Short mmCIF file of C-alpha atoms and ligand atoms in Angstrom, two decimals:
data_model
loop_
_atom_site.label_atom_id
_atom_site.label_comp_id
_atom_site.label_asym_id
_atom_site.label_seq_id
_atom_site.Cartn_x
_atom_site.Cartn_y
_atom_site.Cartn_z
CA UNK O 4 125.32 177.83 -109.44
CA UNK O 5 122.99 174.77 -109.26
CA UNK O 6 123.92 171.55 -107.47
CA UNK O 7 124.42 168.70 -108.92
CA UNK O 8 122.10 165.93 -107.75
CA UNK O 9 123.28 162.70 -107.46
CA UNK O 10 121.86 159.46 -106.44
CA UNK O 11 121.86 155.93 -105.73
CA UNK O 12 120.07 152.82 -104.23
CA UNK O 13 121.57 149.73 -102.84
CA UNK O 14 119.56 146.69 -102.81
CA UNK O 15 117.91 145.48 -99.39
CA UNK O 16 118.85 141.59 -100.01
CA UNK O 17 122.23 140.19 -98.04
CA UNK O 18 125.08 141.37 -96.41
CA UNK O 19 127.24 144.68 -97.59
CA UNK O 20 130.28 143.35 -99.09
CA UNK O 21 133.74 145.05 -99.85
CA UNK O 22 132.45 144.98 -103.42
CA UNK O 23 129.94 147.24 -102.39
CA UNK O 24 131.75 149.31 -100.64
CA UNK O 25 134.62 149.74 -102.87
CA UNK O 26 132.05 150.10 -105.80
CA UNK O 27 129.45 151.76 -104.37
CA UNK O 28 129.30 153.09 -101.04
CA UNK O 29 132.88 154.77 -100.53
CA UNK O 30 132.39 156.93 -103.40
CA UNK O 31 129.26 157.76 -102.84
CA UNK O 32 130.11 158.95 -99.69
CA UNK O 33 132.90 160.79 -101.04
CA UNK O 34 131.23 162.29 -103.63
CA UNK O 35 128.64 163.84 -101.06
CA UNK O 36 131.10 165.96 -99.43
CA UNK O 37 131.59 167.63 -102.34
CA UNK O 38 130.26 171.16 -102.09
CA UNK O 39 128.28 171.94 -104.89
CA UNK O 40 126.49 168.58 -104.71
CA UNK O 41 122.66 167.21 -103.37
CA UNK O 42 123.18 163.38 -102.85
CA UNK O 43 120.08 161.04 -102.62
CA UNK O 44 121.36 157.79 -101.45
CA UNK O 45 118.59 155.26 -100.42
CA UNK O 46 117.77 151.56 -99.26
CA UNK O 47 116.04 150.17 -102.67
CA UNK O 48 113.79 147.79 -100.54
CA UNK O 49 110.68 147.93 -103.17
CA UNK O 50 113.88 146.12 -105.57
CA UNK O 51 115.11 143.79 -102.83
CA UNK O 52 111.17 142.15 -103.07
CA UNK O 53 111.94 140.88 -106.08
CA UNK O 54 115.20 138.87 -105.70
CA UNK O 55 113.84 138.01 -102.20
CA UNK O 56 110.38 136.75 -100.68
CA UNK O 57 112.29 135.56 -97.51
CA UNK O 58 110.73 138.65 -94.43
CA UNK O 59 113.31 138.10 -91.79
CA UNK O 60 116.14 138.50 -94.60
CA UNK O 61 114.48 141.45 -96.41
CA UNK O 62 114.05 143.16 -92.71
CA UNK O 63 117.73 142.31 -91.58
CA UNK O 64 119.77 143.21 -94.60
CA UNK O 65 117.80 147.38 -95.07
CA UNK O 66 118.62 147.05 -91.07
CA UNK O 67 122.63 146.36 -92.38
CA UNK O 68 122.87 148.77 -94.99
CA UNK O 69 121.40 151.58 -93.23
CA UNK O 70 124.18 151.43 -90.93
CA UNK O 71 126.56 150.43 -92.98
CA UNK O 72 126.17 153.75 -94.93
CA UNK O 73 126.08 155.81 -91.72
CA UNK O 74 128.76 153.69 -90.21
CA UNK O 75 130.71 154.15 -93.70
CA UNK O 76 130.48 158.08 -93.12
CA UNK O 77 127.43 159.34 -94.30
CA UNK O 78 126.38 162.33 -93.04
CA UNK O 79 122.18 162.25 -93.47
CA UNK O 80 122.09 165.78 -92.24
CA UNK O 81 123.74 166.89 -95.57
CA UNK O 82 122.28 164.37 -97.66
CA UNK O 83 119.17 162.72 -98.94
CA UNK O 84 119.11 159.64 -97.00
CA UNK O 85 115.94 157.59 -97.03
CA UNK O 86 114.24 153.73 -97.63
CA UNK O 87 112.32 153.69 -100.97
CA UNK O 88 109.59 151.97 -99.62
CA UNK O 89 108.69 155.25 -97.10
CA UNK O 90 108.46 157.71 -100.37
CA UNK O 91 104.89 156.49 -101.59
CA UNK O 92 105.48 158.80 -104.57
CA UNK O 93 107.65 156.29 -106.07
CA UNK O 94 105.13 153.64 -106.98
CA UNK O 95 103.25 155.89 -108.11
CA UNK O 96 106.01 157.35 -110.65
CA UNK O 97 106.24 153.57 -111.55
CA UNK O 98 102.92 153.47 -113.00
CA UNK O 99 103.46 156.82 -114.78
CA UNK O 100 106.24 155.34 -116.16
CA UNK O 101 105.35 152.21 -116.99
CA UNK O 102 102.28 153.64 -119.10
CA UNK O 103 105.03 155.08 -121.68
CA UNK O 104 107.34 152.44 -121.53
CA UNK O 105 107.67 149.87 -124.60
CA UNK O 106 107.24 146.66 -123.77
CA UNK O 107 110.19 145.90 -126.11
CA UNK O 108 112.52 148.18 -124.02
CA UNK O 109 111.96 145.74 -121.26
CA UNK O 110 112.69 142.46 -123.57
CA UNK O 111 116.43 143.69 -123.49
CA UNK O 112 116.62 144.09 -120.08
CA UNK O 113 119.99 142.25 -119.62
CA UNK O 114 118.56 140.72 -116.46
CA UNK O 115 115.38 139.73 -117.73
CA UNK O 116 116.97 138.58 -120.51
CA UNK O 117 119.64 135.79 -118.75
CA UNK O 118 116.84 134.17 -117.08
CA UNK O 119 115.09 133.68 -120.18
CA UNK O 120 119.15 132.01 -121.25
CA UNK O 121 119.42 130.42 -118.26
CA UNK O 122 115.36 129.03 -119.06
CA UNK O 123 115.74 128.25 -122.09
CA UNK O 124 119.80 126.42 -121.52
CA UNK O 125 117.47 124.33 -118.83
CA UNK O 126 114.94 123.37 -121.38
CA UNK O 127 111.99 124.97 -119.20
CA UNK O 128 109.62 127.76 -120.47
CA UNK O 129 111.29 130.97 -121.17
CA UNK O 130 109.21 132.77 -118.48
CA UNK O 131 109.43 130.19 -116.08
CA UNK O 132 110.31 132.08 -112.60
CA UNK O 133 110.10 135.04 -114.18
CA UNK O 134 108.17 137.68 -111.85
CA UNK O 135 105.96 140.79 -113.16
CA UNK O 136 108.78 142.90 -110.46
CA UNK O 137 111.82 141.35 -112.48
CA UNK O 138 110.22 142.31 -115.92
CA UNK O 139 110.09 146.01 -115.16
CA UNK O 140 112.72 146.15 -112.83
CA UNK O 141 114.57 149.07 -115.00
CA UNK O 142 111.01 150.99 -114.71
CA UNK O 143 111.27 151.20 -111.08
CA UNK O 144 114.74 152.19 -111.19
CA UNK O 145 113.35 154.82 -113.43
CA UNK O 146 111.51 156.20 -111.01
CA UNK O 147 113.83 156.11 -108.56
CA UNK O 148 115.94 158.33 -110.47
CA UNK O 149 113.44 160.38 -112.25
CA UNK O 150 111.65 161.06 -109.35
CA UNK O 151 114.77 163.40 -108.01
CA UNK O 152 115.85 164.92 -111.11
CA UNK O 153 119.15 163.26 -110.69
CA UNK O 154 121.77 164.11 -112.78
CA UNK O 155 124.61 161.26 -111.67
CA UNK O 156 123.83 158.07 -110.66
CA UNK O 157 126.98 156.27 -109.66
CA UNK O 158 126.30 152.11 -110.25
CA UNK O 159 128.52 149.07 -111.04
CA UNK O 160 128.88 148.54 -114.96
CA UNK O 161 126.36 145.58 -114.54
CA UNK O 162 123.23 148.76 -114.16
CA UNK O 163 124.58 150.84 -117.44
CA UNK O 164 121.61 149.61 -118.99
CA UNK O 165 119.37 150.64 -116.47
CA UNK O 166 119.92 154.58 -116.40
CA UNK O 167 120.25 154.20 -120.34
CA UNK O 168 116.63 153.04 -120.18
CA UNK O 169 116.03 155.87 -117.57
CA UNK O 170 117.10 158.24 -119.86
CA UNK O 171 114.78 156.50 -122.83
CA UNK O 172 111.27 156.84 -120.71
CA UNK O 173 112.27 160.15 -119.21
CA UNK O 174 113.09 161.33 -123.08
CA UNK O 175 109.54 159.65 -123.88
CA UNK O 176 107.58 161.22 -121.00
CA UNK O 177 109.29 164.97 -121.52
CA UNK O 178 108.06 164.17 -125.46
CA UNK O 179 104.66 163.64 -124.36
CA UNK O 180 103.73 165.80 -121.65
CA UNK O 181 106.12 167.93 -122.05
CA UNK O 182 104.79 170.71 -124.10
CA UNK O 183 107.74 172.35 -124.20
CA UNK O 184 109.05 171.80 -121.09
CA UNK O 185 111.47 168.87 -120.10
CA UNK O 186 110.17 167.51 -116.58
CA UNK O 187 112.54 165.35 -116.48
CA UNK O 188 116.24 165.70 -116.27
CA UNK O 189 118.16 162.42 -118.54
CA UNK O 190 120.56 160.95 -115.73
CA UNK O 191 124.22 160.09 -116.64
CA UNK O 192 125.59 156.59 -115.21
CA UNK O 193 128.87 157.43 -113.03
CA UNK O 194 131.25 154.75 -112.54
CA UNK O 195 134.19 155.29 -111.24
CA UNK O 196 136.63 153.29 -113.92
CA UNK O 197 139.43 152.64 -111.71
CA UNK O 198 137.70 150.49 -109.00
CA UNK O 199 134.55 150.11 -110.12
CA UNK O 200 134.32 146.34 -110.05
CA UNK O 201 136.09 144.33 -107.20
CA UNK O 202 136.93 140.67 -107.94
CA UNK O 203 135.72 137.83 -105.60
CA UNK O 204 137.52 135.15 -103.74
CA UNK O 205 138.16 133.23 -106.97
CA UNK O 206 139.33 136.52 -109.16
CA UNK O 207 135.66 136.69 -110.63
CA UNK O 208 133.48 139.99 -110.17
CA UNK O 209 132.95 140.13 -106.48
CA UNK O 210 129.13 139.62 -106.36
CA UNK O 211 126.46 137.97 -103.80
CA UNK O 212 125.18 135.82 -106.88
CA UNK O 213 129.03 134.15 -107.40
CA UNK O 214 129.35 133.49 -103.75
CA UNK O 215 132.70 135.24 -103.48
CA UNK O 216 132.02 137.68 -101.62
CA UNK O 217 134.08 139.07 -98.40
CA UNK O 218 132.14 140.62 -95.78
CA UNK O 219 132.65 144.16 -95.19
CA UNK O 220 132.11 143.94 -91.30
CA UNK O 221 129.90 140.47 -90.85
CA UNK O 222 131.70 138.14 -88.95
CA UNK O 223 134.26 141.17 -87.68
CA UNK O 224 138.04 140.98 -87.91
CA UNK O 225 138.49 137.53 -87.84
CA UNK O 226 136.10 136.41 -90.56
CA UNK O 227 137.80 139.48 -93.22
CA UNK O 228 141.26 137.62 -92.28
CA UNK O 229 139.63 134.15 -92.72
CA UNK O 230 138.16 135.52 -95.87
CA UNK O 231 141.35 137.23 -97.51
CA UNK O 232 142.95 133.36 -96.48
CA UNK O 233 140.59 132.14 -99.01
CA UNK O 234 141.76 134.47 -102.00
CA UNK O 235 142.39 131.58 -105.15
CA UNK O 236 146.54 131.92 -105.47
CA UNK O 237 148.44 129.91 -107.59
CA UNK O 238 150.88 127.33 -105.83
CA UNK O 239 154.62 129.58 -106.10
CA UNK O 240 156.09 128.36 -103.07
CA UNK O 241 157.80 131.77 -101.10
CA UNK O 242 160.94 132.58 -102.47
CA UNK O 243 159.32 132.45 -106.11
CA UNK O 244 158.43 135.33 -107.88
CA UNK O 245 155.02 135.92 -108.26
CA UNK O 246 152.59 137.82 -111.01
CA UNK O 247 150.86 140.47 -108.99
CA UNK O 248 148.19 140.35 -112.02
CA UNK O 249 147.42 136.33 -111.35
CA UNK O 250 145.39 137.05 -108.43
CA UNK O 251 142.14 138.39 -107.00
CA UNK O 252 144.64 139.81 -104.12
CA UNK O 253 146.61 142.53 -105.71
CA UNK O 254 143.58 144.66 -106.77
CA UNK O 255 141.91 144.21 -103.78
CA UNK O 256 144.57 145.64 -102.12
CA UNK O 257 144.68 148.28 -104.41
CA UNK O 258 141.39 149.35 -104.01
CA UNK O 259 142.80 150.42 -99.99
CA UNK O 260 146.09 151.53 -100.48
CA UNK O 261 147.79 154.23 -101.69
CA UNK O 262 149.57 154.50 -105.08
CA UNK O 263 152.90 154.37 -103.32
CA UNK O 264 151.93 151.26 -101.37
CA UNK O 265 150.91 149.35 -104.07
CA UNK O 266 153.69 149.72 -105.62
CA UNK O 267 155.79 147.98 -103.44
CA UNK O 268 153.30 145.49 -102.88
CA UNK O 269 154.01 144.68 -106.77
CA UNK O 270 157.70 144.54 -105.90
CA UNK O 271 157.34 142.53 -102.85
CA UNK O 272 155.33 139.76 -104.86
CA UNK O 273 158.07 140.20 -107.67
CA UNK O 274 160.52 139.20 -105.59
CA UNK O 275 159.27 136.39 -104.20
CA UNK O 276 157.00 137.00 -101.03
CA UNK O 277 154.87 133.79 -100.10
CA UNK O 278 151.49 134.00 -100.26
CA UNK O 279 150.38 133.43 -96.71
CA UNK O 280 152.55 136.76 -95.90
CA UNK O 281 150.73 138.83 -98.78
CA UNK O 282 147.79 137.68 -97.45
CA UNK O 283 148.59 139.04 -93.98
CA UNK O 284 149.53 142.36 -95.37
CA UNK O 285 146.46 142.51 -97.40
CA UNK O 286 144.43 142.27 -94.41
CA UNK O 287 146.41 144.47 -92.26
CA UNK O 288 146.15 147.38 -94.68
CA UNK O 289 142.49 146.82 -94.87
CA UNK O 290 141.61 146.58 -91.47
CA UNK O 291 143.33 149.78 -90.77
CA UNK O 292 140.09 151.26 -93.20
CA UNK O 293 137.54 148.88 -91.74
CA UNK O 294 138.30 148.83 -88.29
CA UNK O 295 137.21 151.84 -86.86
CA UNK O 296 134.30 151.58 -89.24
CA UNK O 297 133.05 148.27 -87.94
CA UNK O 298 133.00 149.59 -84.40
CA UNK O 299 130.82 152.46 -85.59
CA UNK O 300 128.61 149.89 -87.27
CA UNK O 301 128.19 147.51 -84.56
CA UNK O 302 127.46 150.69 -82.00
CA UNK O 303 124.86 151.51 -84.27
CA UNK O 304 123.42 148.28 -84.99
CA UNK O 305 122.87 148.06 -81.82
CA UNK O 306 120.35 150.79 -81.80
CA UNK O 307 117.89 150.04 -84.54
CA UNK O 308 115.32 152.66 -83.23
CA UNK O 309 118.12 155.55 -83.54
CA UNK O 310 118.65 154.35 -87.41
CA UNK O 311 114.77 154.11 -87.83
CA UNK O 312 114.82 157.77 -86.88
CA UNK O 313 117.11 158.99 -88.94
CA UNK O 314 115.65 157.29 -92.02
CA UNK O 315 112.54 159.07 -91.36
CA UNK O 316 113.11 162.26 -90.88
CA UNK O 317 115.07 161.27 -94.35
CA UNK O 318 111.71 160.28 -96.00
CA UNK O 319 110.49 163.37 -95.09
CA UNK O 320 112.59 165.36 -96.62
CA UNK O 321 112.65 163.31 -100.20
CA UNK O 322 108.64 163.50 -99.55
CA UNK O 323 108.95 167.36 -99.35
CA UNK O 324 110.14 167.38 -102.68
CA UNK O 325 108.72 164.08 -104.40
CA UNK O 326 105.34 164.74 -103.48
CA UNK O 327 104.75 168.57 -104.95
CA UNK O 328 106.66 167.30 -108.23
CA UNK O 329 104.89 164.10 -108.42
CA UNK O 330 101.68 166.36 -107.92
CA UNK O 331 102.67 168.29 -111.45
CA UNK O 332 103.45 164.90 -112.98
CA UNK O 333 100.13 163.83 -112.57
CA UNK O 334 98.16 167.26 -113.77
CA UNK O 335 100.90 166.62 -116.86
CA UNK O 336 99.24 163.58 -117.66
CA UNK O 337 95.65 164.35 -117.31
CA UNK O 338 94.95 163.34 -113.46
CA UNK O 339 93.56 166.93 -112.94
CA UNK O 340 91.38 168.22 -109.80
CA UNK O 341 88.44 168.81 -111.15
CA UNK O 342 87.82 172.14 -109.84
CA UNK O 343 91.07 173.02 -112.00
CA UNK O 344 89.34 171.56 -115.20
CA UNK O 345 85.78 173.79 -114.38
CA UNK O 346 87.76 177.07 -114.34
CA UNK O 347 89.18 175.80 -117.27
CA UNK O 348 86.11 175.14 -119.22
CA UNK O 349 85.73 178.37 -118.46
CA UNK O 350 88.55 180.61 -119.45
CA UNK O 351 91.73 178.43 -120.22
CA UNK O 352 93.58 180.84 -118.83
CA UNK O 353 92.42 180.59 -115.23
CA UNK O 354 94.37 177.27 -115.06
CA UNK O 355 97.30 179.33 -114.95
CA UNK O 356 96.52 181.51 -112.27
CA UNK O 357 99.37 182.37 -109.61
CA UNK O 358 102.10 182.45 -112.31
CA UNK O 359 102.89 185.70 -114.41
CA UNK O 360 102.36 184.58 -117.80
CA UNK O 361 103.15 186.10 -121.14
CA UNK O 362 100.81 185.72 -123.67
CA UNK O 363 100.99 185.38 -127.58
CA UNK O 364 98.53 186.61 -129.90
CA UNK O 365 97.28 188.46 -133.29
CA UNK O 366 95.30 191.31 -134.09
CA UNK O 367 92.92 191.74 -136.89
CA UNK O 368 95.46 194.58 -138.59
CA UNK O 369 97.36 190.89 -138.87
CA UNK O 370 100.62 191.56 -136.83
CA UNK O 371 101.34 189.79 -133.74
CA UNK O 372 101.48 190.82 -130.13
CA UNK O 373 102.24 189.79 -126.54
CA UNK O 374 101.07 191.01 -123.06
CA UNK O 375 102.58 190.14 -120.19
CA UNK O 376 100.58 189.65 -116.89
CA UNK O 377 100.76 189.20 -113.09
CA UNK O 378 100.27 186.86 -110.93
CA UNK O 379 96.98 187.98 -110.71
CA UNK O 380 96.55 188.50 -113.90
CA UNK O 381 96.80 192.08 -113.94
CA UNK O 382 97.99 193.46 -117.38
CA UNK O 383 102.00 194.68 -116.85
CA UNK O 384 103.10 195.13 -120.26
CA UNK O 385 101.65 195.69 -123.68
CA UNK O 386 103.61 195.05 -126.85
CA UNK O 387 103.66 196.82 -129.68
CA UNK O 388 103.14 194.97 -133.42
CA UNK O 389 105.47 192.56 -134.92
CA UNK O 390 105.16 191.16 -138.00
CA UNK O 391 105.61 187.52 -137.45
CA UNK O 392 105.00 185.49 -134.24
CA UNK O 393 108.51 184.59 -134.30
CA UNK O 394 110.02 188.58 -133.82
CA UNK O 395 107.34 188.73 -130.83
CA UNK O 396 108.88 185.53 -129.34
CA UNK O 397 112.53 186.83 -129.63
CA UNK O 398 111.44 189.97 -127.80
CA UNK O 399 110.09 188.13 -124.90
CA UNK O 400 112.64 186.35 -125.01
CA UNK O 401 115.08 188.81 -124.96
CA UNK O 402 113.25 190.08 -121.96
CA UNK O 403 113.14 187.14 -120.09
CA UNK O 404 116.68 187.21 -119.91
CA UNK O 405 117.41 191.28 -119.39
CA UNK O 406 114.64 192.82 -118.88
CA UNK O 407 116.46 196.20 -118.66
CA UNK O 408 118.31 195.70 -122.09
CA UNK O 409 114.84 194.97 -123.84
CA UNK O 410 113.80 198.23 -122.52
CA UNK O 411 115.29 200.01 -124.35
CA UNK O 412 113.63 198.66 -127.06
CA UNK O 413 110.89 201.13 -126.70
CA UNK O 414 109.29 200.76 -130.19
CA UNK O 415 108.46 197.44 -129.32
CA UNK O 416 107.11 197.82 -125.80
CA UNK O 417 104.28 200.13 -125.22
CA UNK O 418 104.73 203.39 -123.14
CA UNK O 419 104.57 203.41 -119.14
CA UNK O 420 105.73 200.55 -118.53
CA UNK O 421 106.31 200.27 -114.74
CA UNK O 422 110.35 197.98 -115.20
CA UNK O 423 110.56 197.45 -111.58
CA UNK O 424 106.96 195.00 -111.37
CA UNK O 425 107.60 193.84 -114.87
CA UNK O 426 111.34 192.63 -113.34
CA UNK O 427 109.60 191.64 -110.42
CA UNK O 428 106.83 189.55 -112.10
CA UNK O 429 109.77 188.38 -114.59
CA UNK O 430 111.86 186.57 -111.50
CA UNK O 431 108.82 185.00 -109.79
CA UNK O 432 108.15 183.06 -113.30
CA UNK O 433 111.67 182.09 -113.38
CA UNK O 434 111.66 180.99 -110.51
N1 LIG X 512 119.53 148.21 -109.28
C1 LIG X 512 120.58 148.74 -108.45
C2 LIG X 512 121.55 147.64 -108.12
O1 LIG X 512 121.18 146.49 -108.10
C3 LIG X 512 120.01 149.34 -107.18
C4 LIG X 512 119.16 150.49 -107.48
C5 LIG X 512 117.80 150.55 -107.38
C6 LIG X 512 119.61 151.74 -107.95
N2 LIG X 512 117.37 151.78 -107.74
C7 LIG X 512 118.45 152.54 -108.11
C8 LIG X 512 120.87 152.27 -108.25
C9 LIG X 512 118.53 153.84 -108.58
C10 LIG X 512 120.94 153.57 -108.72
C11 LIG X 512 119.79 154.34 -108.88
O2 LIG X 512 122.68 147.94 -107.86
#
């Protein structure tokens, strides 16, 4: 059985929150244990460029959520763990990408689109501050996805949009260049419904651009207690019941504790406990997650060469497989070796050397036929005549998928046929 591939990218710009990891990182991580999974997760530091054009942040925060992720539980001998901006084959996916994208496609770019809002609200030019990178963010994030196959691509509800446009150029490129083929796989957004978006200090979505956030390790115990402190209550004094669902608290808590504990969170609250002492227990049930984390983290952090090691023997791996894929991407398109293109002119066959092909054809009695050759073109099997193109097709197709049943429709295949280099031949093209 295939894996299922699934990946995601966290951008390089600030400080992991416990939006991010509740959201994001925890079930990613969780998800690559899995067994019949291939998880890509990577630093999207090409994407952090265009919030950011401040170096020493850009450098500290992909420094942060490298080992974050590690220090989370990542295990980047069984997965796909890399920086974006080490797999050169990206950008150059972009372009690919961005050739068969419609410009429209990009106009409803939600993000794109509330700075032209926020523009035009402010009575300034609807482009103003609006960067080339912003514009085709989504075609970027394409290729991050695309250029992996991915099927899953677990995101916040906010990036929906961008694996639904994703799927749109992948669906455009297969139509293209696909002749029949599909390069590309349509990725499926995964987000996980129950805790998929955190709320912020002030019961809002928990997000960097709201400043709401709590740090996930920053600032270490003391700053997640200071943080929790700040959670927006109403004034109930203790003694008065409280409604669990008025504040920013109660699912934060959920999103650590078990179903059981929540509960009688809910009850506690109910019944009257103050706020200060829900606060307390918040924290306390969280640190017992985050604290052994954090010290992983800061034992890491503390040896960036370690983390830059890891990451690159990361890219390498991505590389092994971005860069032969990218390599058919191009020849799809037209960016063809020369050489290639001379045999070509040639025989257009001779392109296709090194895979067993079958091939299609008809007679001058008018009936239709296939051969099917070898690697090196060597002649394994000769059909005999059908009378329509679409009876030959059915046969080889029927032999592509049992090459022993089709056998033993001799009328159709010609005599001495040798099975066992036909099946051989037959598995090296399906492969
Ligand atoms: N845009 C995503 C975010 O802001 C980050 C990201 C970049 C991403 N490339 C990706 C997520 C590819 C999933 C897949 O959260």
């Amino acid at each position: 059985m295939s894996k299922t591939r699934v990946l995601t990218g966290i951008t390089t710009t600030g400080t992991p929150h416990l939006g991010n990891y509740v959201g994001a990182i925890r079930p990613a991580i969780a998800a690559s244990r899995g067994e019949n999974v291939e998880s890509y997760y990577f630093m999207a530091d090409y994407h952090a460029l265009i919030k950011c054009d401040d170096p020493t942040r850009i450098a500290r925060s992909r420094l942060e959520i490298a080992a974050t992720w590690l220090a989370c539980g990542l295990d980047p001998g069984k997965v796909y763990f890399y920086r974006q901006s080490d797999i050169p084959e990206i950008p150059e996916l972009t372009w690919l990408l961005t050739c068969v994208t419609a410009k429209g496609l990009m106009n409803r770019a939600h993000a794109y689109k509330a700075s032209v809002d926020a523009n035009a609200a402010a009575g300034e030019d609807p482009d103003a501050g609006v960067t080339m990178g912003l514009y085709s963010y989504p075609i970027l994030m394409a290729a991050d996805i695309l250029m992996f196959n991915a099927h899953k691509v677990p995101v916040g509800r906010d990036q929906i949009q961008h694996i639904e446009m994703a799927r749109d150029v992948a669906a455009r490129f297969n139509h293209l260049f696909g002749a029949g083929r599909d390069y590309f796989t349509l990725p499926e957004a995964a987000v996980e419904d129950s805790v998929a978006t955190l709320p912020g200090l002030d019961g809002r979505k928990m997000s960097k651009s709201y400043d709401n956030t709590v740090p996930l390790f920053e600032g270490g115990a003391k700053k997640l207690k200071e943080s929790i402190a700040r959670i927006v209550t109403d004034s109930r004094l203790p003694g008065e019941a409280k409604d669990p669902d008025s504040t920013a608290l109660m699912p934060i808590f959920t999103a650590f504790a078990t179903a059981a504990e929540t509960a009688e969170f809910r009850v506690a609250l109910a019944d009257g406990l103050g706020w200060g002492e829900a606060k307390q227990r918040v924290f306390e049930r969280l640190e017992r997650d985050i604290a052994p984390m954090r010290a992983r983290y800061e034992e890491l952090i503390a040896q960036p060469g370690h983390i830059e090691e890891i990451l690159q023997a990361g890219a390498a791996r991505a590389r092994a497989m971005a860069a032969p894929f990218l390599a058919e991407l191009r020849s799809a398109v037209g960016l063809r070796d020369f050489r290639a293109q001379g045999i070509k002119a040639k025989g257009a066959d001779a392109l296709k050397v090194g895979k067993p092909q079958f091939k299609q054809y008809r007679e001058s009695d008018g009936k239709f036929y296939f051969k099917f050759l070898d690697a090196e073109q060597r002649l394994l099997l000769q059909s005999g005549a059908f009378d329509s193109p679409k009876l030959a097709g059915q046969c080889i197709a029927a032999l592509r998928a049992d090459a022993r049943l089709a056998e033993a429709d001799r009328h159709l295949l010609g005599e001495g046929v040798d099975m066992a280099e036909v099946e051989r031949a037959l598995a090296a093209l399906a492969e």
